[in-house]
PDB file of C-alpha atoms in Angstrom:
ATOM      1  CA  UNK J1350      61.099 110.013 135.223  1.00  0.00           C
ATOM      2  CA  UNK J1351      58.801 107.102 134.689  1.00  0.00           C
ATOM      3  CA  UNK J1352      60.006 103.603 133.985  1.00  0.00           C
ATOM      4  CA  UNK J1353      58.803 103.889 130.372  1.00  0.00           C
ATOM      5  CA  UNK J1354      60.820 107.076 129.785  1.00  0.00           C
ATOM      6  CA  UNK J1355      63.922 105.451 131.271  1.00  0.00           C
ATOM      7  CA  UNK J1356      63.433 102.379 129.082  1.00  0.00           C
ATOM      8  CA  UNK J1357      63.005 104.465 125.912  1.00  0.00           C
ATOM      9  CA  UNK J1358      66.021 106.654 126.735  1.00  0.00           C
ATOM     10  CA  UNK J1359      68.098 103.564 127.479  1.00  0.00           C
ATOM     11  CA  UNK J1360      67.018 101.966 124.215  1.00  0.00           C
ATOM     12  CA  UNK J1361      67.881 105.098 122.217  1.00  0.00           C
ATOM     13  CA  UNK J1362      71.290 105.376 123.909  1.00  0.00           C
ATOM     14  CA  UNK J1363      72.017 101.695 123.258  1.00  0.00           C
ATOM     15  CA  UNK J1364      71.084 101.992 119.570  1.00  0.00           C
ATOM     16  CA  UNK J1365      73.386 104.990 119.115  1.00  0.00           C
ATOM     17  CA  UNK J1366      76.344 103.285 120.775  1.00  0.00           C
ATOM     18  CA  UNK J1367      75.996  99.739 119.506  1.00  0.00           C
ATOM     19  CA  UNK J1368      78.843  98.243 117.534  1.00  0.00           C
ATOM     20  CA  UNK J1369      77.646  97.097 114.172  1.00  0.00           C
ATOM     21  CA  UNK J1370      79.280  94.234 112.345  1.00  0.00           C
ATOM     22  CA  UNK J1371      81.540  95.355 109.556  1.00  0.00           C
ATOM     23  CA  UNK J1372      80.507  93.716 106.360  1.00  0.00           C
ATOM     24  CA  UNK J1373      82.278  94.345 103.081  1.00  0.00           C
ATOM     25  CA  UNK J1374      80.061  95.054 100.108  1.00  0.00           C
ATOM     26  CA  UNK J1375      81.051  95.407  96.466  1.00  0.00           C
ATOM     27  CA  UNK J1376      80.102  99.080  96.590  1.00  0.00           C
ATOM     28  CA  UNK J1377      82.586  99.601  99.424  1.00  0.00           C
ATOM     29  CA  UNK J1378      85.439  98.406  97.228  1.00  0.00           C
ATOM     30  CA  UNK J1379      84.427 100.767  94.442  1.00  0.00           C
ATOM     31  CA  UNK J1380      84.176 103.661  96.880  1.00  0.00           C
ATOM     32  CA  UNK J1381      87.651 102.897  98.223  1.00  0.00           C
ATOM     33  CA  UNK J1382      89.112 102.773  94.711  1.00  0.00           C
ATOM     34  CA  UNK J1383      87.399 106.038  93.799  1.00  0.00           C
ATOM     35  CA  UNK J1384      88.720 107.771  96.904  1.00  0.00           C
ATOM     36  CA  UNK J1385      92.261 106.523  96.258  1.00  0.00           C
ATOM     37  CA  UNK J1386      92.055 107.705  92.642  1.00  0.00           C
ATOM     38  CA  UNK J1387      90.756 111.138  93.677  1.00  0.00           C
ATOM     39  CA  UNK J1388      93.445 111.485  96.350  1.00  0.00           C
ATOM     40  CA  UNK J1389      96.166 110.479  93.855  1.00  0.00           C
ATOM     41  CA  UNK J1390      94.836 112.936  91.266  1.00  0.00           C
ATOM     42  CA  UNK J1391      94.629 115.749  93.815  1.00  0.00           C
ATOM     43  CA  UNK J1392      98.178 115.082  95.034  1.00  0.00           C
ATOM     44  CA  UNK J1393      99.475 114.981  91.445  1.00  0.00           C
ATOM     45  CA  UNK J1394      97.763 118.275  90.618  1.00  0.00           C
ATOM     46  CA  UNK J1395      99.130 119.821  93.810  1.00  0.00           C
ATOM     47  CA  UNK J1396     102.701 118.847  92.936  1.00  0.00           C
ATOM     48  CA  UNK J1397     102.273 120.035  89.333  1.00  0.00           C
ATOM     49  CA  UNK J1398     100.840 123.343  90.553  1.00  0.00           C
ATOM     50  CA  UNK J1399     103.710 123.860  92.968  1.00  0.00           C
ATOM     51  CA  UNK J1400     106.252 123.114  90.225  1.00  0.00           C
ATOM     52  CA  UNK J1401     104.565 125.567  87.859  1.00  0.00           C
ATOM     53  CA  UNK J1402     104.427 128.216  90.580  1.00  0.00           C
ATOM     54  CA  UNK J1403     108.145 127.706  91.222  1.00  0.00           C
ATOM     55  CA  UNK J1404     108.830 128.254  87.518  1.00  0.00           C
ATOM     56  CA  UNK J1405     110.177 124.806  86.803  1.00  0.00           C
ATOM     57  CA  UNK J1406     107.691 122.464  85.163  1.00  0.00           C
ATOM     58  CA  UNK J1407     108.082 118.767  85.824  1.00  0.00           C
ATOM     59  CA  UNK J1408     110.074 116.865  83.218  1.00  0.00           C
ATOM     60  CA  UNK J1409     110.962 113.220  82.912  1.00  0.00           C
ATOM     61  CA  UNK J1410     114.676 113.887  82.455  1.00  0.00           C
ATOM     62  CA  UNK J1411     116.495 116.841  83.956  1.00  0.00           C
ATOM     63  CA  UNK J1412     119.216 116.815  81.277  1.00  0.00           C
ATOM     64  CA  UNK J1413     119.013 115.930  77.621  1.00  0.00           C
ATOM     65  CA  UNK J1414     120.679 112.680  76.665  1.00  0.00           C
ATOM     66  CA  UNK J1415     123.226 113.029  73.839  1.00  0.00           C
ATOM     67  CA  UNK J1416     122.483 110.932  70.795  1.00  0.00           C
ATOM     68  CA  UNK J1417     125.427 108.740  69.854  1.00  0.00           C
ATOM     69  CA  UNK J1418     125.471 107.883  66.128  1.00  0.00           C
ATOM     70  CA  UNK J1419     128.937 106.354  65.765  1.00  0.00           C
ATOM     71  CA  UNK J1420     130.138 103.346  67.645  1.00  0.00           C
TER      72      UNK J1420
END
């Protein structure tokens, strides 16, 4: 291998393995929020689907609360 080939290969290897500075952009924040929202929605749909498959849909209260008119 010639010196030029070694230099080019070394340069390519260094560019692939260099550590780039992490800089936070506004778009990164939006992407993070979108991914969290999608993950939350997917998890919610998964739980709802499992509850429907089990034959017991999700409810806010498991038992009805009696209405007390006289006190």
